[in-house]
CSV table of C-alpha atoms in Angstrom, one decimal:
chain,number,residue,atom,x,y,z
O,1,UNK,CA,14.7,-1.4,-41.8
O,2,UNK,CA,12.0,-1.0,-44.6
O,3,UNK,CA,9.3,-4.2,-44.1
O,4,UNK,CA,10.0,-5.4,-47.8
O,5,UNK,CA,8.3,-8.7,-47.2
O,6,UNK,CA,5.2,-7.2,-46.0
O,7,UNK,CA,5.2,-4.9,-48.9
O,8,UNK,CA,5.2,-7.5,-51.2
O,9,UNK,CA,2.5,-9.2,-49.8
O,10,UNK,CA,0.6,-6.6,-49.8
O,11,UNK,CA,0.9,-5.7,-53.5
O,12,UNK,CA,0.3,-9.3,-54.0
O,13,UNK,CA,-3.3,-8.8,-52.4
O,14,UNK,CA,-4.1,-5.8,-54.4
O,15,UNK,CA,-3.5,-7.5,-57.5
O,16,UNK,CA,-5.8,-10.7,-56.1
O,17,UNK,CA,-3.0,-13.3,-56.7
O,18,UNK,CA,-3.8,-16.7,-55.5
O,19,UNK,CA,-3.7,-17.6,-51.9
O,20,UNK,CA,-0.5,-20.3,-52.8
O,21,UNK,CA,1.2,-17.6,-54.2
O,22,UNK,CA,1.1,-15.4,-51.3
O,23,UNK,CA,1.9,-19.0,-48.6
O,24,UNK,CA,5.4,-19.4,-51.5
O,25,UNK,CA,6.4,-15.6,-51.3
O,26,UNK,CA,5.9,-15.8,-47.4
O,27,UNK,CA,8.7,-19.0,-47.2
O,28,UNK,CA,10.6,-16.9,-49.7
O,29,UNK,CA,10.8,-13.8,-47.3
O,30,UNK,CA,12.0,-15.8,-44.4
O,31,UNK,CA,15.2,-16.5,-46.7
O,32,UNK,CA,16.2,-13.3,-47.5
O,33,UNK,CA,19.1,-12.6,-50.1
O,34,UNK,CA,21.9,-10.1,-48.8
O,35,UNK,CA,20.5,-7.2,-49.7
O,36,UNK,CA,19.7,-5.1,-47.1
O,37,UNK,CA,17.1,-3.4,-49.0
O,38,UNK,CA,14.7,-3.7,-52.1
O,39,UNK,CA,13.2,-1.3,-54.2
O,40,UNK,CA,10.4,-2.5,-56.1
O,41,UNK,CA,9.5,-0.1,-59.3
O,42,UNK,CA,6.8,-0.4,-61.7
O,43,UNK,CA,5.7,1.9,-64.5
O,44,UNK,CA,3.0,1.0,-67.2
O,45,UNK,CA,5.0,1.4,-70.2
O,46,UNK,CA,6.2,-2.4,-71.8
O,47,UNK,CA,9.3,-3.4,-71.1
O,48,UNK,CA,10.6,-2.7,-74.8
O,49,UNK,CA,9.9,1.3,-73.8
O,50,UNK,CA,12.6,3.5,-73.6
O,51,UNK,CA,11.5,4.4,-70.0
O,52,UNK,CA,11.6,1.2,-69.1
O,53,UNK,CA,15.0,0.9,-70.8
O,54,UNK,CA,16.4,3.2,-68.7
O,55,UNK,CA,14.9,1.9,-65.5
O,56,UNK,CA,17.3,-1.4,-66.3
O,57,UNK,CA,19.8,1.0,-66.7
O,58,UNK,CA,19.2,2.2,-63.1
O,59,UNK,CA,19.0,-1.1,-61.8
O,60,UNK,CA,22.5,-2.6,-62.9
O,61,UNK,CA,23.8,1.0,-61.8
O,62,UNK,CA,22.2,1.3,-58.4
O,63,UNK,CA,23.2,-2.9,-57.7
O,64,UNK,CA,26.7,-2.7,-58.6
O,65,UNK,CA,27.8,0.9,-56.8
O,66,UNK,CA,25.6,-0.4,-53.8
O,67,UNK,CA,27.5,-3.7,-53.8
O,68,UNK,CA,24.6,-5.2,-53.3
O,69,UNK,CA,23.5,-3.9,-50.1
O,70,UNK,CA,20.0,-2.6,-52.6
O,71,UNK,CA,18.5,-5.1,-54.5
O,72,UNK,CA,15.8,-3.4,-57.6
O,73,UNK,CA,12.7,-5.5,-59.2
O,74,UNK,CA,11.1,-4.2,-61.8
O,75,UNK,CA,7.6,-4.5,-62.8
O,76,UNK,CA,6.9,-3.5,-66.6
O,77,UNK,CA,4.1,-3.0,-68.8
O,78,UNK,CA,0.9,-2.6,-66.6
O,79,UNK,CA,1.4,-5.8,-64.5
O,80,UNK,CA,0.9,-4.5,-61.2
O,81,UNK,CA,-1.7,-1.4,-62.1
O,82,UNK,CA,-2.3,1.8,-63.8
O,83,UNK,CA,-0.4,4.8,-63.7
O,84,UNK,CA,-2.9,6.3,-61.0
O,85,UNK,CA,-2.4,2.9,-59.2
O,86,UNK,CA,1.0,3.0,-59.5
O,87,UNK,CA,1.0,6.6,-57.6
O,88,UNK,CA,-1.2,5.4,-54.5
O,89,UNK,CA,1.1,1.6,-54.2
O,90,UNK,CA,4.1,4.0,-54.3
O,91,UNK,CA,2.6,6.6,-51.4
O,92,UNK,CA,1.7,3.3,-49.6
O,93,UNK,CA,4.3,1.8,-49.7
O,94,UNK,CA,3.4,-1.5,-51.5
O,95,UNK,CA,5.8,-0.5,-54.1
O,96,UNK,CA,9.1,1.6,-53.8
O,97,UNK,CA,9.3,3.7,-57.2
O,98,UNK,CA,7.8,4.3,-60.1
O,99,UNK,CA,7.9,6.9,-63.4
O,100,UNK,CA,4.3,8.1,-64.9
O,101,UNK,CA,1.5,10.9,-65.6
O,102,UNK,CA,0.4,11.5,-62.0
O,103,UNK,CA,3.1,13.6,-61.1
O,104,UNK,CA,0.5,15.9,-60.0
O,105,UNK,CA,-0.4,13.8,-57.0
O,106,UNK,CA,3.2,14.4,-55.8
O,107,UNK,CA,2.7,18.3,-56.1
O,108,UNK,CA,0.4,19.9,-57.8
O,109,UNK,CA,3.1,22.8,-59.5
O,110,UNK,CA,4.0,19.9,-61.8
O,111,UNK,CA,1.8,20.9,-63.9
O,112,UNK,CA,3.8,24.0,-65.0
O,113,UNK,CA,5.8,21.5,-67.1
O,114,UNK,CA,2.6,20.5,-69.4
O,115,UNK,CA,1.4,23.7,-69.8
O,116,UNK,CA,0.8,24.2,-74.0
O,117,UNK,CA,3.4,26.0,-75.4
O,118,UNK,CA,5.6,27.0,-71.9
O,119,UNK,CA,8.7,25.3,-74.3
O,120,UNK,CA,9.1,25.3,-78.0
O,121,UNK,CA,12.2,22.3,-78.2
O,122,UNK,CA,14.2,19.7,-76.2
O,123,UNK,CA,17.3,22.1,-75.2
O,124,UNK,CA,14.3,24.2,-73.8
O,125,UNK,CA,12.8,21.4,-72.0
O,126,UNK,CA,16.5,20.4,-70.2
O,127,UNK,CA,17.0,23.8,-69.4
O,128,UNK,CA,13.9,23.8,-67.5
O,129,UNK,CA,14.0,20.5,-66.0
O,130,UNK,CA,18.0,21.0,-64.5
O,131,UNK,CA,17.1,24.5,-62.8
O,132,UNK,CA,17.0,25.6,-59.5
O,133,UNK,CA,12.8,26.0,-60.7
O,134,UNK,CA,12.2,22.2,-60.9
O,135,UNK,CA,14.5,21.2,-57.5
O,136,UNK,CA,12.0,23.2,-55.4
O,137,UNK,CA,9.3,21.6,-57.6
O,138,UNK,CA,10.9,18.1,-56.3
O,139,UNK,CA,11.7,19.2,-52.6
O,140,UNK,CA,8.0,19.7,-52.3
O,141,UNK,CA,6.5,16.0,-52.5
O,142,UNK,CA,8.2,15.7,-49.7
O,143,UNK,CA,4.8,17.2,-47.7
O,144,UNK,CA,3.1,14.3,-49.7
O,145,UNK,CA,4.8,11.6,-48.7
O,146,UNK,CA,7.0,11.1,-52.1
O,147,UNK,CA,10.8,12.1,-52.7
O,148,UNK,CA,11.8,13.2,-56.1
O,149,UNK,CA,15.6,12.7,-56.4
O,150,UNK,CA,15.7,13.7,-59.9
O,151,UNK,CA,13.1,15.0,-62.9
O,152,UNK,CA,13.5,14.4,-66.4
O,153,UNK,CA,11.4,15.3,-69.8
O,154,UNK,CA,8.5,12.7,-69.9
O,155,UNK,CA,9.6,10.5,-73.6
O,156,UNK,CA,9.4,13.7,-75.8
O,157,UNK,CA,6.9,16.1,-77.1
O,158,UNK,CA,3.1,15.0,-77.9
O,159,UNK,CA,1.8,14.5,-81.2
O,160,UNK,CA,-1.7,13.8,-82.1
O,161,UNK,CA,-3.6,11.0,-83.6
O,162,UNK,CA,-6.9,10.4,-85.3
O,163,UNK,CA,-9.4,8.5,-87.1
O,164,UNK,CA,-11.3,11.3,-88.5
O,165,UNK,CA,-8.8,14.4,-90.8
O,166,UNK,CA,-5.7,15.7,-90.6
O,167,UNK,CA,-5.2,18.4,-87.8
O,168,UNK,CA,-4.4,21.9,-89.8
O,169,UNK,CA,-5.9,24.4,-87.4
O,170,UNK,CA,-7.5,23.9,-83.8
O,171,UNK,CA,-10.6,24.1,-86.3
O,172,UNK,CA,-10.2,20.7,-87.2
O,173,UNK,CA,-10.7,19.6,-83.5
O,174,UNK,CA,-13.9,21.1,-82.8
O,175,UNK,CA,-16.1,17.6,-81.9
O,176,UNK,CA,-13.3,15.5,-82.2
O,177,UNK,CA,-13.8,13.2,-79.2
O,178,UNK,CA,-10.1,12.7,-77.9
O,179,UNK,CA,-8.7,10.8,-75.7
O,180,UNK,CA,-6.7,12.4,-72.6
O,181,UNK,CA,-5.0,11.6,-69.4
O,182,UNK,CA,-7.2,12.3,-66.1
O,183,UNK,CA,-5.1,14.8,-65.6
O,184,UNK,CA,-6.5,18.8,-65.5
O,185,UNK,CA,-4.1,20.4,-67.2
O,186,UNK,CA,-4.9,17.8,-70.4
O,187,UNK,CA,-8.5,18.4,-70.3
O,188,UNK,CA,-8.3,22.0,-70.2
O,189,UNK,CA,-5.9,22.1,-73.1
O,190,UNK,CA,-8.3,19.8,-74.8
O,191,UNK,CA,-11.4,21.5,-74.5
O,192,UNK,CA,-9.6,25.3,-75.5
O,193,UNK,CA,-8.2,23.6,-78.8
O,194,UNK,CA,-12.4,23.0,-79.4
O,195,UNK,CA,-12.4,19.1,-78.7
O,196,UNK,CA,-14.2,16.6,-76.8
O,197,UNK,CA,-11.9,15.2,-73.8
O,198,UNK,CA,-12.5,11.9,-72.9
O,199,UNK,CA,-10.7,10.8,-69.7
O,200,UNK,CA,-9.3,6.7,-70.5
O,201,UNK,CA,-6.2,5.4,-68.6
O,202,UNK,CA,-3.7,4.8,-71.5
O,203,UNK,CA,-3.6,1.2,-71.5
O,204,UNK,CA,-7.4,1.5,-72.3
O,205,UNK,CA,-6.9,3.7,-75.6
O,206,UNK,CA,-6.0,0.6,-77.8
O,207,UNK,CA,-9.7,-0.6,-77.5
O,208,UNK,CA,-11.2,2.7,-77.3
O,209,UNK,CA,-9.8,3.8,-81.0
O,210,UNK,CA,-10.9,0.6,-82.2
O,211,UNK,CA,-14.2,0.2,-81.7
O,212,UNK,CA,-14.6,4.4,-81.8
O,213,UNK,CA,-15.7,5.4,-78.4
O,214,UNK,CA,-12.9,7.8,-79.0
O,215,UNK,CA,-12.0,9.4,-82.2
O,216,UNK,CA,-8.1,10.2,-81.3
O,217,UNK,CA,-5.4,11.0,-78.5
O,218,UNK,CA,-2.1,12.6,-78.1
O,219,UNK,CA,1.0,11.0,-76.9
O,220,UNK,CA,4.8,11.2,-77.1
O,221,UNK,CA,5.4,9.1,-80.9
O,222,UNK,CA,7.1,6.3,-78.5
O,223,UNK,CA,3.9,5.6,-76.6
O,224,UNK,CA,2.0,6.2,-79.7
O,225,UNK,CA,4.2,3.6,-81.0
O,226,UNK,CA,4.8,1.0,-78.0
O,227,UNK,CA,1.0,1.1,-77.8
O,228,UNK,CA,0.6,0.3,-80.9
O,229,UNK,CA,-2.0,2.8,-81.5
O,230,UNK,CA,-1.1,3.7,-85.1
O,231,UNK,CA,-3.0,0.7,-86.0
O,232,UNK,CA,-6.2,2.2,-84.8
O,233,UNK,CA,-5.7,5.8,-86.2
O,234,UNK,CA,-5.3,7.3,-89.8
O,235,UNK,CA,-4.0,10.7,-89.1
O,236,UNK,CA,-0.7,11.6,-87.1
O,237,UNK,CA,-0.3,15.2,-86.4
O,238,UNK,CA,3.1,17.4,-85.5
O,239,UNK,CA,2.7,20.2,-83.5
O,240,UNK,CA,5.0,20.2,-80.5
O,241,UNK,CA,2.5,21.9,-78.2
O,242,UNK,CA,3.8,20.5,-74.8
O,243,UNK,CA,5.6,17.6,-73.2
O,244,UNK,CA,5.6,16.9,-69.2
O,245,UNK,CA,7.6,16.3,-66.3
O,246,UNK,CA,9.3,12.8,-65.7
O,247,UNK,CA,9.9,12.8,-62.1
O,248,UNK,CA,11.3,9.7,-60.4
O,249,UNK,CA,8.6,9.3,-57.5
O,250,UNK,CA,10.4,7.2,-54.7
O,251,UNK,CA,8.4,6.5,-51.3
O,252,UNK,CA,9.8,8.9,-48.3
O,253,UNK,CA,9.7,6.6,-45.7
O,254,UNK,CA,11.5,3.7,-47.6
O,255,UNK,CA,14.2,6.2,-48.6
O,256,UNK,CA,15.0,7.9,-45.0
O,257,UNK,CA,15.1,4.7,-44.0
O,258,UNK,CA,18.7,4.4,-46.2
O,259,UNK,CA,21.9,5.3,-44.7
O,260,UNK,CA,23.6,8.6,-45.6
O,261,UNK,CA,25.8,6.7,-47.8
O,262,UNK,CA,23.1,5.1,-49.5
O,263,UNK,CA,21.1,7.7,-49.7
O,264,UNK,CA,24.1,9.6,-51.9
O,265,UNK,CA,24.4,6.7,-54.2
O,266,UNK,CA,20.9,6.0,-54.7
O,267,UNK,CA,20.2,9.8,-55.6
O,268,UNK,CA,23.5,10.2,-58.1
O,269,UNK,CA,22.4,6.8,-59.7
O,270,UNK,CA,18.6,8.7,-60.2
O,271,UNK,CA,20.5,11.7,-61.8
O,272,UNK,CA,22.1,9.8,-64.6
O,273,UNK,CA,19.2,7.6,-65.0
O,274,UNK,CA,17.3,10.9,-65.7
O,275,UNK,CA,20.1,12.1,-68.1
O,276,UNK,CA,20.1,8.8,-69.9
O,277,UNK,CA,16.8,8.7,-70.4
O,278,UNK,CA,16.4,12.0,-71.9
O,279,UNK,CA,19.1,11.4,-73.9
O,280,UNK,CA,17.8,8.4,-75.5
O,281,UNK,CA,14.2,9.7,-75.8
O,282,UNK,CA,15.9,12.5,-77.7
O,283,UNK,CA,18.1,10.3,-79.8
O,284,UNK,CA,14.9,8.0,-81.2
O,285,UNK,CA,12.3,10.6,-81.2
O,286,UNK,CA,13.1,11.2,-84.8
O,287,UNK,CA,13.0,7.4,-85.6
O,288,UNK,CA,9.7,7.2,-83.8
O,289,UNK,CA,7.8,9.8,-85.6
O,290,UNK,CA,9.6,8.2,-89.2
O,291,UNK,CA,8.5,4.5,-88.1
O,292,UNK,CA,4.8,6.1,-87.5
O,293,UNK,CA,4.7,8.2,-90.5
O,294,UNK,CA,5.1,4.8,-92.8
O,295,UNK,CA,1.8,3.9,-91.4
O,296,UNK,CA,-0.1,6.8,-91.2
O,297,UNK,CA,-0.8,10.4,-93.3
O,298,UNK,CA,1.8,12.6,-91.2
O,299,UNK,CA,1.4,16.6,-91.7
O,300,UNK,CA,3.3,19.0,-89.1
O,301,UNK,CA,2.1,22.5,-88.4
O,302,UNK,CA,5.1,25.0,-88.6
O,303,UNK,CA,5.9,28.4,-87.7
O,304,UNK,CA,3.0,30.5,-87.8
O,305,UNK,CA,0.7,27.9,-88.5
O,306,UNK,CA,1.3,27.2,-84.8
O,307,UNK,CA,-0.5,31.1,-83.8
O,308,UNK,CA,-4.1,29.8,-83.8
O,309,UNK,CA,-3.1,27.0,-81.7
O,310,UNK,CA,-1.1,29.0,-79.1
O,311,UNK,CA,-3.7,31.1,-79.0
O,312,UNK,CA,-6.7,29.1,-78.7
O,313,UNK,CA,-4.9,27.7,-75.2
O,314,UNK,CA,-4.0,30.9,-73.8
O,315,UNK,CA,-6.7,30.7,-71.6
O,316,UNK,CA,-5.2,27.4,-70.1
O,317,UNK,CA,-2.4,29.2,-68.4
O,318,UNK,CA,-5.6,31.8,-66.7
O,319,UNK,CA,-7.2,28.9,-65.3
O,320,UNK,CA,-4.5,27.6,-63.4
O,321,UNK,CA,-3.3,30.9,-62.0
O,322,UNK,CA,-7.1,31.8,-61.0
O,323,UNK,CA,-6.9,27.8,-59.6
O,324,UNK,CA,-3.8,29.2,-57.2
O,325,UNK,CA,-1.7,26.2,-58.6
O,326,UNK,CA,0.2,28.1,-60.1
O,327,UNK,CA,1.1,32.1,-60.6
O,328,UNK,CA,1.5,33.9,-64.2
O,329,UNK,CA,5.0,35.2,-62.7
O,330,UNK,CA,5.9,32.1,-62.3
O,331,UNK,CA,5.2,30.8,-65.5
O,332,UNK,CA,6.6,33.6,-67.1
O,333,UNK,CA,10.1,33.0,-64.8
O,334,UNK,CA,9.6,29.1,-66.0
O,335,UNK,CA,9.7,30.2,-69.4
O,336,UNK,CA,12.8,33.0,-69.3
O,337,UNK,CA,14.5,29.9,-67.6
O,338,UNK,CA,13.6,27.7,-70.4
O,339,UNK,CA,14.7,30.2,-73.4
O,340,UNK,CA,18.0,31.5,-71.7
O,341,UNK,CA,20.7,30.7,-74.5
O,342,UNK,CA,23.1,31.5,-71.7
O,343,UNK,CA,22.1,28.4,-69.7
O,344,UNK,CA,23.5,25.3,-71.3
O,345,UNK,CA,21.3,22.2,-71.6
């Protein structure tokens, strides 16, 4: 059986916790509860985030068809690290799950799903995420150490925001510096829309807008709004020019070491939670964008006002074939997946 009690102690260390703490947990451990295992899950997001929502829905799922026999503990809103942290304590072992940006870590081809542009809208997004495409995407973290029992669209589609003009044309980026995840694929599609990327982890961006050692950032309107970050920009700007991947990253060792029949439950309890939690990121998105537009200038780029900026990142999708991440055929496949009308979402 997994060592939970050692995991925890570990992640207790990493995070510097007092030595009394650790000698309490230790006593704890030795009086297990009935659960035969625990899966410990942490993603940066507060606990008020829709992701985070759904994680509680995966909890009381998981529990009561487990009877039980797996007990979850959740860790919102940055307590136990970064999303970059998050990735290694997950790899490690030290935690169990987690949701975030550094799907990349898991496999590299992730990044097809952030590319600018590959989808235009959320039934294109779900068409992409529910292929045959993304399971083979999922099946390979397994030569990384991660197991991906289900992928769904990372909280909607990125907006940007800024201290300085409204965004009309990539134009207005030039010299903007911006914030962006450490994450290629965001500093590539940063620097072809003519801005300055500045890599910050996201609970970081807060401070940054504030005191202006960045001038803006793009985001999903619920992190824009869970982070508060309208109250440290003027401008919010509509373009739909990509979303991501939301793939649940679950330690391999921890879940071979299941039973079969646990194994079953715990991956059908990850489908749904996936499914829910697109479906409520889809449900709000419009309420997010609505609550941030009553506190700051809103345009959105339409239509053809959207040309310059698909093809200012054209060379984005060059990079990353010439990089061997990833092939133009199989972007182009990605995207005929995405579009097929045939295919219901």
């Amino acid at each position: 059986m997994f060592n939970t009690c050692r995991a925890t102690l570990l992640l207790l260390l990493y995070k510097g916790i007092l030595f009394f703490s650790l000698a309490l947990l230790a006593v704890s451990c030795g009086k297990q509860e009935s659960a035969e295992f625990v899966f410990r899950y942490s993603n940066e997001q507060p606990k008020d985030a829709l992701r985070s929502q759904s994680m509680v829905f995966f909890k009381e799922q998981l529990e009561e068809r487990t009877n039980g026999r797996i007990k979850v503990e959740l860790f919102f809103g940055g307590v136990i690290g970064n999303e970059r942290e998050l990735m290694d304590f997950v790899l490690t072992g030290v935690l169990q799950g987690t949701r975030g940006g550094f799907f990349a870590d898991a496999n590299p081809k992730f990044i097809l799903f952030t590319l600018p542009f590959l989808v235009d809208d959320w039934d294109q997004a779900q068409r992409l995420v529910q292929s045959d495409f993304t399971r083979k995407i999922n099946e390979g973290a397994r030569e990384r150490g991660f197991h991906v029992p289900a992928t769904g669209i990372s909280q909607g589609f990125r907006a940007h925001t800024n201290s300085k003009r409204p965004i009309q044309h990539p134009d207005d980026l030039k010299g903007l510096k911006m914030r962006v995840p450490s994450q290629e694929v965001y500093v590539q599609t940063s620097k072809a829309f003519g801005a300055n990327p500045q890599e910050l982890p996201y609970g970081e961006v807060y401070q940054a807008l504030q005191t202006g050692v960045v001038d803006g950032q793009d985001n999903a309107p619920s992190n824009i709004w869970d982070y508060k970050i309208h109250e440290v920009s003027k401008y919010l700007t509509i373009t739909n020019y990509a979303t991501g991947p939301d793939p649940l990253m679950v330690n391999l060792e921890w879940y071979e070491s299941l039973p079969r029949d646990l194994r079953d439950i715990f991956d059908g309890v990850s489908r749904e939670t996936m499914e829910f939690s697109d479906r409520i990121n889809r449900e709000k998105e419009a309420e997010y964008i609505e609550k941030i537009s009553n506190k700051l200038e809103m345009n959105h780029v339409p239509g053809d006002d959207l040309i310059p900026f698909r093809d200012a990142v054209k060379p984005v999708y060059q990079y990353f074939a010439e990089k061997g991440i990833l092939t133009l055929d199989e972007i182009q496949k990605a995207r005929e997946v995405a579009t097929d009308k045939s295919i219901k979402p």
